[in-house]
């Protein structure tokens, strides 16, 4: 057996994940959809599934799957148009529950977050009990269920939250971490995708114990920068703190069309609308950006992207649109267009934070 010494210090981290959030909200609001396989987003013939109910997941329907493939897997699948305004309202309710227990809340998305409850608002000693209370309050206030993982760091808490879904929780205590990781299939490691898992399998690595037998040098040589990460996590080492002020790195808008766009005028008109929506979102987030990116997906599902970094930060829809059209004119559009996207990154708020951090580092020496 490998060395089972687990380095400290440890935090009390909870990962909360709302169960099939978009789909569950739709089933809550529309009783006729309850117990049925539904997909939120897209349409029966076009688009992409944003979320699938657990009834649909039994057929293999997953988020980010094309609507056509989802319908093929589940012929009785019901497609529901998304209602982001409603989802955001529920998300705010859930966030208020989190904040009752701790100020250290790091949202990962609209439906999941990390909480550091090591030093919580009410002096609770048990993170497991806090997670139970949070899940109960979420259900009482929203009538929706959530799953939770509790452990010593974000990596372990994230893995734990997937074990007893839906509507359950799992605690992995400090003395359980290393043995748990050694037994965990490599495909279940958070952050190890299908391609990486297959590569690991080719080296005879199917679980944490087998991963642990390889040296840091081997892992870096074989997996590049990720090698250090794999070396650490299988030993229970993940020092990333819960960051309540996570900085948004980009703001963007994508649109999948009911019919492919083949005429330049239609593409240009659509890009104006998408650029305007992106600019509006920048204003809502009080952000400006320098890097503007155009994304085009064709009817054969091939994707092209092209970016341009301008001199000054902007949230102007006119300036964004002007640069998007310039990027469009640099492309040869040889196929019908299925999807268009406009993203603004390299945000001003991000750069300001980096400058503040650098300043603080200098002051500390």
mmCIF file of C-alpha atoms in Angstrom:
data_model
loop_
_atom_site.group_PDB
_atom_site.id
_atom_site.type_symbol
_atom_site.label_atom_id
_atom_site.label_comp_id
_atom_site.label_asym_id
_atom_site.label_seq_id
_atom_site.Cartn_x
_atom_site.Cartn_y
_atom_site.Cartn_z
ATOM 1 C CA UNK A 1 0.000 0.000 0.000
ATOM 2 C CA UNK A 2 1.250 3.478 -0.891
ATOM 3 C CA UNK A 3 2.077 6.079 1.728
ATOM 4 C CA UNK A 4 -1.212 7.128 3.298
ATOM 5 C CA UNK A 5 -0.056 10.285 5.035
ATOM 6 C CA UNK A 6 -2.448 13.091 4.139
ATOM 7 C CA UNK A 7 -0.882 16.559 4.281
ATOM 8 C CA UNK A 8 -2.780 19.376 6.008
ATOM 9 C CA UNK A 9 -4.075 21.795 7.045
ATOM 10 C CA UNK A 10 -7.608 20.901 5.968
ATOM 11 C CA UNK A 11 -10.634 23.076 5.305
ATOM 12 C CA UNK A 12 -14.325 22.250 5.633
ATOM 13 C CA UNK A 13 -15.562 22.590 2.059
ATOM 14 C CA UNK A 14 -19.080 21.956 0.775
ATOM 15 C CA UNK A 15 -20.011 21.638 -2.890
ATOM 16 C CA UNK A 16 -23.715 22.211 -3.551
ATOM 17 C CA UNK A 17 -25.161 21.177 -6.908
ATOM 18 C CA UNK A 18 -28.814 21.741 -7.783
ATOM 19 C CA UNK A 19 -30.333 18.594 -9.275
ATOM 20 C CA UNK A 20 -31.069 18.936 -13.027
ATOM 21 C CA UNK A 21 -31.681 22.606 -12.244
ATOM 22 C CA UNK A 22 -33.267 24.052 -15.419
ATOM 23 C CA UNK A 23 -35.331 20.930 -16.036
ATOM 24 C CA UNK A 24 -36.412 20.712 -12.391
ATOM 25 C CA UNK A 25 -37.595 24.339 -12.417
ATOM 26 C CA UNK A 26 -39.639 23.666 -15.551
ATOM 27 C CA UNK A 27 -41.201 20.565 -13.998
ATOM 28 C CA UNK A 28 -41.937 22.520 -10.821
ATOM 29 C CA UNK A 29 -43.668 25.304 -12.756
ATOM 30 C CA UNK A 30 -45.468 22.961 -15.163
ATOM 31 C CA UNK A 31 -47.010 19.989 -13.316
ATOM 32 C CA UNK A 32 -47.849 18.267 -16.599
ATOM 33 C CA UNK A 33 -44.113 17.835 -17.224
ATOM 34 C CA UNK A 34 -43.401 16.071 -13.931
ATOM 35 C CA UNK A 35 -42.175 12.519 -14.289
ATOM 36 C CA UNK A 36 -41.610 12.964 -18.010
ATOM 37 C CA UNK A 37 -38.357 13.150 -20.017
ATOM 38 C CA UNK A 38 -37.759 16.793 -20.890
ATOM 39 C CA UNK A 39 -34.919 18.778 -22.442
ATOM 40 C CA UNK A 40 -34.509 22.503 -21.889
ATOM 41 C CA UNK A 41 -33.170 24.602 -24.757
ATOM 42 C CA UNK A 42 -33.085 24.269 -28.488
ATOM 43 C CA UNK A 43 -35.913 22.657 -30.405
ATOM 44 C CA UNK A 44 -36.794 19.200 -31.588
ATOM 45 C CA UNK A 45 -34.916 19.630 -34.854
ATOM 46 C CA UNK A 46 -32.248 22.197 -34.080
ATOM 47 C CA UNK A 47 -30.102 23.471 -31.240
ATOM 48 C CA UNK A 48 -28.425 21.963 -28.241
ATOM 49 C CA UNK A 49 -29.777 20.560 -24.990
ATOM 50 C CA UNK A 50 -29.045 22.968 -22.121
ATOM 51 C CA UNK A 51 -30.326 20.600 -19.427
ATOM 52 C CA UNK A 52 -32.086 17.251 -19.220
ATOM 53 C CA UNK A 53 -34.428 15.882 -16.567
ATOM 54 C CA UNK A 54 -33.446 12.696 -14.783
ATOM 55 C CA UNK A 55 -36.181 10.897 -16.705
ATOM 56 C CA UNK A 56 -34.400 11.908 -19.938
ATOM 57 C CA UNK A 57 -30.957 11.089 -18.592
ATOM 58 C CA UNK A 58 -32.005 7.452 -18.224
ATOM 59 C CA UNK A 59 -32.024 7.323 -22.028
ATOM 60 C CA UNK A 60 -28.564 8.877 -22.298
ATOM 61 C CA UNK A 61 -29.702 12.447 -22.964
ATOM 62 C CA UNK A 62 -27.127 14.914 -21.651
ATOM 63 C CA UNK A 63 -26.490 18.661 -21.668
ATOM 64 C CA UNK A 64 -24.542 19.952 -24.691
ATOM 65 C CA UNK A 65 -25.981 17.130 -26.825
ATOM 66 C CA UNK A 66 -27.556 18.074 -30.150
ATOM 67 C CA UNK A 67 -31.342 18.088 -30.088
ATOM 68 C CA UNK A 68 -31.444 15.650 -32.995
ATOM 69 C CA UNK A 69 -29.311 13.076 -31.181
ATOM 70 C CA UNK A 70 -31.271 13.580 -27.951
ATOM 71 C CA UNK A 71 -34.541 12.907 -29.773
ATOM 72 C CA UNK A 72 -33.019 9.812 -31.357
ATOM 73 C CA UNK A 73 -32.039 8.471 -27.931
ATOM 74 C CA UNK A 74 -35.398 9.332 -26.386
ATOM 75 C CA UNK A 75 -38.243 9.504 -28.934
ATOM 76 C CA UNK A 76 -40.709 10.718 -26.270
ATOM 77 C CA UNK A 77 -38.455 13.610 -25.259
ATOM 78 C CA UNK A 78 -40.300 16.883 -24.643
ATOM 79 C CA UNK A 79 -38.439 20.067 -25.587
ATOM 80 C CA UNK A 80 -39.035 23.115 -23.393
ATOM 81 C CA UNK A 81 -37.919 26.658 -24.107
ATOM 82 C CA UNK A 82 -35.566 28.018 -21.441
ATOM 83 C CA UNK A 83 -36.558 30.760 -19.023
ATOM 84 C CA UNK A 84 -33.297 32.234 -17.728
ATOM 85 C CA UNK A 85 -35.043 35.033 -15.847
ATOM 86 C CA UNK A 86 -36.821 32.447 -13.716
ATOM 87 C CA UNK A 87 -33.654 30.366 -13.209
ATOM 88 C CA UNK A 88 -31.725 33.419 -12.051
ATOM 89 C CA UNK A 89 -34.443 34.334 -9.563
ATOM 90 C CA UNK A 90 -34.292 30.855 -8.010
ATOM 91 C CA UNK A 91 -30.501 30.965 -8.037
ATOM 92 C CA UNK A 92 -30.600 34.203 -6.023
ATOM 93 C CA UNK A 93 -32.830 32.520 -3.438
ATOM 94 C CA UNK A 94 -30.345 29.672 -3.106
ATOM 95 C CA UNK A 95 -27.402 32.073 -2.876
ATOM 96 C CA UNK A 96 -29.089 33.863 0.047
ATOM 97 C CA UNK A 97 -29.268 30.544 1.885
ATOM 98 C CA UNK A 98 -25.543 29.997 1.300
ATOM 99 C CA UNK A 99 -24.731 33.461 2.602
ATOM 100 C CA UNK A 100 -26.638 32.760 5.825
ATOM 101 C CA UNK A 101 -23.924 30.249 6.703
ATOM 102 C CA UNK A 102 -20.744 31.762 5.229
ATOM 103 C CA UNK A 103 -19.370 34.705 3.282
ATOM 104 C CA UNK A 104 -16.961 32.354 1.503
ATOM 105 C CA UNK A 105 -19.167 31.288 -1.403
ATOM 106 C CA UNK A 106 -17.676 30.641 -4.836
ATOM 107 C CA UNK A 107 -20.320 30.231 -7.541
ATOM 108 C CA UNK A 108 -19.251 27.914 -10.357
ATOM 109 C CA UNK A 109 -22.401 28.521 -12.361
ATOM 110 C CA UNK A 110 -26.029 29.438 -11.831
ATOM 111 C CA UNK A 111 -26.724 26.062 -10.197
ATOM 112 C CA UNK A 112 -23.630 25.099 -8.192
ATOM 113 C CA UNK A 113 -21.158 26.598 -5.752
ATOM 114 C CA UNK A 114 -18.387 25.890 -3.262
ATOM 115 C CA UNK A 115 -18.759 26.988 0.353
ATOM 116 C CA UNK A 116 -15.971 27.197 2.918
ATOM 117 C CA UNK A 117 -17.602 26.646 6.304
ATOM 118 C CA UNK A 118 -14.412 26.149 8.322
ATOM 119 C CA UNK A 119 -15.226 29.337 10.237
ATOM 120 C CA UNK A 120 -18.941 29.771 9.556
ATOM 121 C CA UNK A 121 -21.434 32.399 10.620
ATOM 122 C CA UNK A 122 -23.099 30.391 13.403
ATOM 123 C CA UNK A 123 -20.283 28.353 14.874
ATOM 124 C CA UNK A 124 -21.462 24.988 13.549
ATOM 125 C CA UNK A 125 -18.771 22.370 14.063
ATOM 126 C CA UNK A 126 -20.160 19.853 11.569
ATOM 127 C CA UNK A 127 -19.919 20.658 7.882
ATOM 128 C CA UNK A 128 -22.091 17.601 7.222
ATOM 129 C CA UNK A 129 -24.893 19.076 9.322
ATOM 130 C CA UNK A 130 -24.545 22.443 7.601
ATOM 131 C CA UNK A 131 -24.886 20.768 4.200
ATOM 132 C CA UNK A 132 -28.019 18.942 5.391
ATOM 133 C CA UNK A 133 -29.529 22.180 6.686
ATOM 134 C CA UNK A 134 -28.755 23.989 3.427
ATOM 135 C CA UNK A 135 -30.377 21.273 1.336
ATOM 136 C CA UNK A 136 -33.433 21.280 3.598
ATOM 137 C CA UNK A 137 -33.785 25.069 3.384
ATOM 138 C CA UNK A 138 -33.403 24.972 -0.397
ATOM 139 C CA UNK A 139 -36.266 22.492 -0.595
ATOM 140 C CA UNK A 140 -38.450 24.433 1.843
ATOM 141 C CA UNK A 141 -37.986 27.725 0.018
ATOM 142 C CA UNK A 142 -37.864 26.576 -3.620
ATOM 143 C CA UNK A 143 -39.385 23.057 -3.625
ATOM 144 C CA UNK A 144 -36.272 21.924 -5.514
ATOM 145 C CA UNK A 145 -33.660 19.391 -4.449
ATOM 146 C CA UNK A 146 -29.889 19.728 -4.287
ATOM 147 C CA UNK A 147 -26.985 17.352 -3.753
ATOM 148 C CA UNK A 148 -23.923 18.053 -1.638
ATOM 149 C CA UNK A 149 -20.366 16.880 -1.200
ATOM 150 C CA UNK A 150 -18.340 17.612 1.924
ATOM 151 C CA UNK A 151 -14.604 17.155 2.318
ATOM 152 C CA UNK A 152 -11.208 18.758 2.953
ATOM 153 C CA UNK A 153 -10.841 20.725 -0.308
ATOM 154 C CA UNK A 154 -12.752 21.749 -3.425
ATOM 155 C CA UNK A 155 -11.568 18.806 -5.517
ATOM 156 C CA UNK A 156 -12.751 16.235 -2.984
ATOM 157 C CA UNK A 157 -16.040 18.045 -2.289
ATOM 158 C CA UNK A 158 -16.827 18.170 -6.003
ATOM 159 C CA UNK A 159 -16.239 14.427 -6.395
ATOM 160 C CA UNK A 160 -18.308 13.694 -3.277
ATOM 161 C CA UNK A 161 -21.330 15.660 -4.516
ATOM 162 C CA UNK A 162 -21.698 13.372 -7.543
ATOM 163 C CA UNK A 163 -21.861 10.152 -5.522
ATOM 164 C CA UNK A 164 -25.399 10.260 -4.108
ATOM 165 C CA UNK A 165 -27.177 12.361 -6.745
ATOM 166 C CA UNK A 166 -29.940 13.268 -6.932
ATOM 167 C CA UNK A 167 -31.111 14.675 -3.595
ATOM 168 C CA UNK A 168 -28.324 13.206 -1.486
ATOM 169 C CA UNK A 169 -24.983 14.023 0.030
ATOM 170 C CA UNK A 170 -21.660 12.411 0.798
ATOM 171 C CA UNK A 171 -18.970 13.285 3.319
ATOM 172 C CA UNK A 172 -15.390 12.175 2.743
ATOM 173 C CA UNK A 173 -13.546 12.670 6.046
ATOM 174 C CA UNK A 174 -9.803 13.422 6.231
ATOM 175 C CA UNK A 175 -8.832 9.890 7.232
ATOM 176 C CA UNK A 176 -10.929 8.474 4.354
ATOM 177 C CA UNK A 177 -9.519 10.618 1.539
ATOM 178 C CA UNK A 178 -6.497 8.615 0.383
ATOM 179 C CA UNK A 179 -8.145 5.208 0.394
ATOM 180 C CA UNK A 180 -11.170 6.698 -1.378
ATOM 181 C CA UNK A 181 -8.952 8.187 -4.097
ATOM 182 C CA UNK A 182 -7.004 4.963 -4.545
ATOM 183 C CA UNK A 183 -10.233 3.067 -5.223
ATOM 184 C CA UNK A 184 -11.797 5.741 -7.437
ATOM 185 C CA UNK A 185 -11.988 4.923 -11.182
ATOM 186 C CA UNK A 186 -9.825 7.357 -13.103
ATOM 187 C CA UNK A 187 -12.811 8.439 -15.208
ATOM 188 C CA UNK A 188 -14.511 9.662 -12.008
ATOM 189 C CA UNK A 189 -11.709 12.095 -11.155
ATOM 190 C CA UNK A 190 -13.078 15.612 -11.543
ATOM 191 C CA UNK A 191 -11.336 17.218 -14.520
ATOM 192 C CA UNK A 192 -10.317 13.961 -16.227
ATOM 193 C CA UNK A 193 -12.227 13.837 -19.504
ATOM 194 C CA UNK A 194 -12.800 10.975 -21.889
ATOM 195 C CA UNK A 195 -9.647 11.557 -23.931
ATOM 196 C CA UNK A 196 -7.374 11.826 -20.872
ATOM 197 C CA UNK A 197 -8.995 8.772 -19.280
ATOM 198 C CA UNK A 198 -8.337 6.756 -22.446
ATOM 199 C CA UNK A 199 -4.728 7.890 -22.498
ATOM 200 C CA UNK A 200 -4.315 6.897 -18.862
ATOM 201 C CA UNK A 201 -5.923 3.523 -19.593
ATOM 202 C CA UNK A 202 -3.343 2.956 -22.327
ATOM 203 C CA UNK A 203 -0.665 3.226 -19.617
ATOM 204 C CA UNK A 204 -2.504 0.793 -17.369
ATOM 205 C CA UNK A 205 -3.991 3.497 -15.159
ATOM 206 C CA UNK A 206 -7.607 2.665 -14.353
ATOM 207 C CA UNK A 207 -7.897 3.929 -10.779
ATOM 208 C CA UNK A 208 -6.278 6.248 -8.269
ATOM 209 C CA UNK A 209 -4.000 3.590 -6.834
ATOM 210 C CA UNK A 210 -2.482 2.887 -10.244
ATOM 211 C CA UNK A 211 -2.096 6.607 -10.914
ATOM 212 C CA UNK A 212 -0.304 6.980 -7.595
ATOM 213 C CA UNK A 213 2.391 4.484 -8.602
ATOM 214 C CA UNK A 214 3.744 6.821 -11.289
ATOM 215 C CA UNK A 215 6.378 9.448 -10.595
ATOM 216 C CA UNK A 216 5.901 13.181 -11.021
ATOM 217 C CA UNK A 217 8.466 13.116 -13.837
ATOM 218 C CA UNK A 218 6.498 10.458 -15.727
ATOM 219 C CA UNK A 219 3.185 12.279 -15.332
ATOM 220 C CA UNK A 220 4.587 15.629 -16.489
ATOM 221 C CA UNK A 221 6.348 13.997 -19.438
ATOM 222 C CA UNK A 222 3.186 12.127 -20.420
ATOM 223 C CA UNK A 223 0.449 14.672 -19.643
ATOM 224 C CA UNK A 224 2.289 17.990 -19.763
ATOM 225 C CA UNK A 225 1.258 20.706 -17.305
ATOM 226 C CA UNK A 226 -1.624 18.556 -16.061
ATOM 227 C CA UNK A 227 0.881 15.983 -14.781
ATOM 228 C CA UNK A 228 1.610 18.023 -11.649
ATOM 229 C CA UNK A 229 -2.122 18.367 -11.017
ATOM 230 C CA UNK A 230 -2.703 14.617 -11.318
ATOM 231 C CA UNK A 231 0.253 13.915 -9.037
ATOM 232 C CA UNK A 232 -1.190 16.197 -6.365
ATOM 233 C CA UNK A 233 -4.882 15.346 -6.466
ATOM 234 C CA UNK A 234 -4.406 11.596 -6.123
ATOM 235 C CA UNK A 235 -2.560 12.423 -2.881
ATOM 236 C CA UNK A 236 -5.421 14.598 -1.647
ATOM 237 C CA UNK A 237 -3.534 17.831 -2.347
ATOM 238 C CA UNK A 238 -5.596 20.682 -3.806
ATOM 239 C CA UNK A 239 -4.814 24.073 -2.328
ATOM 240 C CA UNK A 240 -7.162 26.255 -4.361
ATOM 241 C CA UNK A 241 -9.139 28.357 -1.851
ATOM 242 C CA UNK A 242 -12.837 29.151 -2.098
ATOM 243 C CA UNK A 243 -12.878 32.529 -3.832
ATOM 244 C CA UNK A 244 -16.070 34.527 -3.231
ATOM 245 C CA UNK A 245 -14.990 37.177 -5.712
ATOM 246 C CA UNK A 246 -14.261 34.945 -8.709
ATOM 247 C CA UNK A 247 -13.711 37.128 -11.724
ATOM 248 C CA UNK A 248 -15.715 36.568 -14.859
ATOM 249 C CA UNK A 249 -13.240 36.116 -17.709
ATOM 250 C CA UNK A 250 -15.552 36.671 -20.676
ATOM 251 C CA UNK A 251 -19.050 37.748 -21.658
ATOM 252 C CA UNK A 252 -20.670 36.343 -24.768
ATOM 253 C CA UNK A 253 -23.770 35.334 -26.666
ATOM 254 C CA UNK A 254 -24.408 32.426 -29.014
ATOM 255 C CA UNK A 255 -27.419 31.693 -31.188
ATOM 256 C CA UNK A 256 -28.315 28.471 -32.988
ATOM 257 C CA UNK A 257 -30.649 29.106 -35.910
ATOM 258 C CA UNK A 258 -33.834 27.182 -36.740
ATOM 259 C CA UNK A 259 -32.725 27.261 -40.386
ATOM 260 C CA UNK A 260 -29.157 27.498 -41.647
ATOM 261 C CA UNK A 261 -28.076 30.956 -42.782
ATOM 262 C CA UNK A 262 -26.820 31.023 -46.345
ATOM 263 C CA UNK A 263 -27.061 34.688 -47.296
ATOM 264 C CA UNK A 264 -24.515 37.285 -46.184
ATOM 265 C CA UNK A 265 -27.234 39.802 -45.317
ATOM 266 C CA UNK A 266 -28.878 37.367 -42.893
ATOM 267 C CA UNK A 267 -25.542 36.609 -41.241
ATOM 268 C CA UNK A 268 -24.693 40.297 -40.859
ATOM 269 C CA UNK A 269 -28.154 41.098 -39.468
ATOM 270 C CA UNK A 270 -27.894 38.271 -36.936
ATOM 271 C CA UNK A 271 -24.433 39.385 -35.856
ATOM 272 C CA UNK A 272 -25.759 42.865 -35.122
ATOM 273 C CA UNK A 273 -28.403 41.426 -32.780
ATOM 274 C CA UNK A 274 -25.906 39.094 -31.095
ATOM 275 C CA UNK A 275 -23.344 41.899 -30.687
ATOM 276 C CA UNK A 276 -26.043 44.087 -29.122
ATOM 277 C CA UNK A 277 -26.996 41.357 -26.630
ATOM 278 C CA UNK A 278 -23.338 40.848 -25.704
ATOM 279 C CA UNK A 279 -22.881 44.591 -25.175
ATOM 280 C CA UNK A 280 -25.995 44.682 -22.972
ATOM 281 C CA UNK A 281 -24.584 41.844 -20.848
ATOM 282 C CA UNK A 282 -21.284 43.681 -20.494
ATOM 283 C CA UNK A 283 -23.184 46.727 -19.218
ATOM 284 C CA UNK A 284 -25.187 44.577 -16.790
ATOM 285 C CA UNK A 285 -21.941 43.131 -15.416
ATOM 286 C CA UNK A 286 -20.285 46.557 -15.301
ATOM 287 C CA UNK A 287 -17.507 45.168 -17.499
ATOM 288 C CA UNK A 288 -15.551 46.256 -20.540
ATOM 289 C CA UNK A 289 -13.246 44.159 -22.681
ATOM 290 C CA UNK A 290 -10.474 44.384 -25.248
ATOM 291 C CA UNK A 291 -10.592 41.034 -27.050
ATOM 292 C CA UNK A 292 -13.514 40.395 -29.404
ATOM 293 C CA UNK A 293 -14.133 36.898 -30.770
ATOM 294 C CA UNK A 294 -16.368 35.674 -33.574
ATOM 295 C CA UNK A 295 -17.499 32.044 -33.558
ATOM 296 C CA UNK A 296 -19.088 30.323 -36.541
ATOM 297 C CA UNK A 297 -20.456 26.779 -36.550
ATOM 298 C CA UNK A 298 -21.371 25.382 -39.961
ATOM 299 C CA UNK A 299 -24.032 22.847 -40.898
ATOM 300 C CA UNK A 300 -21.411 20.065 -40.841
ATOM 301 C CA UNK A 301 -20.704 21.047 -37.176
ATOM 302 C CA UNK A 302 -17.201 22.313 -37.975
ATOM 303 C CA UNK A 303 -16.294 25.442 -36.004
ATOM 304 C CA UNK A 304 -14.175 28.480 -36.839
ATOM 305 C CA UNK A 305 -13.173 31.240 -34.432
ATOM 306 C CA UNK A 306 -11.282 34.435 -34.999
ATOM 307 C CA UNK A 307 -10.311 37.105 -32.447
ATOM 308 C CA UNK A 308 -9.079 40.660 -32.398
ATOM 309 C CA UNK A 309 -7.674 42.678 -29.494
ATOM 310 C CA UNK A 310 -8.424 46.395 -29.711
ATOM 311 C CA UNK A 311 -6.547 49.241 -28.056
ATOM 312 C CA UNK A 312 -9.113 50.359 -25.470
ATOM 313 C CA UNK A 313 -11.647 48.594 -23.248
ATOM 314 C CA UNK A 314 -15.175 48.776 -24.566
ATOM 315 C CA UNK A 315 -18.771 47.756 -23.968
ATOM 316 C CA UNK A 316 -20.037 49.651 -27.016
ATOM 317 C CA UNK A 317 -22.322 47.585 -29.233
ATOM 318 C CA UNK A 318 -21.297 49.691 -32.232
ATOM 319 C CA UNK A 319 -17.596 49.045 -31.696
ATOM 320 C CA UNK A 320 -18.123 45.354 -30.976
ATOM 321 C CA UNK A 321 -20.265 44.960 -34.092
ATOM 322 C CA UNK A 322 -17.782 46.893 -36.229
ATOM 323 C CA UNK A 323 -14.940 44.563 -35.222
ATOM 324 C CA UNK A 324 -17.082 41.443 -35.584
ATOM 325 C CA UNK A 325 -17.909 42.404 -39.177
ATOM 326 C CA UNK A 326 -14.213 42.980 -39.820
ATOM 327 C CA UNK A 327 -13.503 39.476 -38.496
ATOM 328 C CA UNK A 328 -16.357 38.074 -40.595
ATOM 329 C CA UNK A 329 -14.934 39.596 -43.751
ATOM 330 C CA UNK A 330 -11.631 37.811 -43.098
ATOM 331 C CA UNK A 331 -13.366 34.413 -43.377
ATOM 332 C CA UNK A 332 -14.436 32.432 -46.388
ATOM 333 C CA UNK A 333 -18.002 31.294 -45.697
ATOM 334 C CA UNK A 334 -18.229 28.194 -47.854
ATOM 335 C CA UNK A 335 -20.974 26.356 -45.939
ATOM 336 C CA UNK A 336 -24.391 27.217 -44.513
ATOM 337 C CA UNK A 337 -24.110 28.662 -40.997
ATOM 338 C CA UNK A 338 -25.775 26.852 -38.089
ATOM 339 C CA UNK A 339 -24.583 28.982 -35.141
ATOM 340 C CA UNK A 340 -23.039 32.402 -34.558
ATOM 341 C CA UNK A 341 -21.376 33.649 -31.404
ATOM 342 C CA UNK A 342 -19.841 36.909 -30.180
ATOM 343 C CA UNK A 343 -17.631 36.977 -27.080
ATOM 344 C CA UNK A 344 -15.732 39.789 -25.371
ATOM 345 C CA UNK A 345 -12.850 38.783 -23.092
ATOM 346 C CA UNK A 346 -9.703 40.318 -21.580
ATOM 347 C CA UNK A 347 -12.045 42.246 -19.303
ATOM 348 C CA UNK A 348 -11.137 45.465 -17.513
ATOM 349 C CA UNK A 349 -12.344 44.192 -14.129
ATOM 350 C CA UNK A 350 -9.972 41.221 -14.496
ATOM 351 C CA UNK A 351 -6.998 43.421 -15.344
ATOM 352 C CA UNK A 352 -7.725 45.745 -12.416
ATOM 353 C CA UNK A 353 -7.756 42.775 -10.034
ATOM 354 C CA UNK A 354 -4.422 41.550 -11.378
ATOM 355 C CA UNK A 355 -2.907 44.979 -10.840
ATOM 356 C CA UNK A 356 -4.272 45.110 -7.289
ATOM 357 C CA UNK A 357 -2.898 41.658 -6.558
ATOM 358 C CA UNK A 358 0.545 42.590 -7.878
ATOM 359 C CA UNK A 359 0.498 45.743 -5.767
ATOM 360 C CA UNK A 360 -0.409 43.788 -2.635
ATOM 361 C CA UNK A 361 2.361 41.300 -3.297
ATOM 362 C CA UNK A 362 4.898 44.090 -3.555
ATOM 363 C CA UNK A 363 3.697 45.632 -0.307
ATOM 364 C CA UNK A 364 4.061 42.336 1.538
ATOM 365 C CA UNK A 365 7.819 42.112 0.987
#
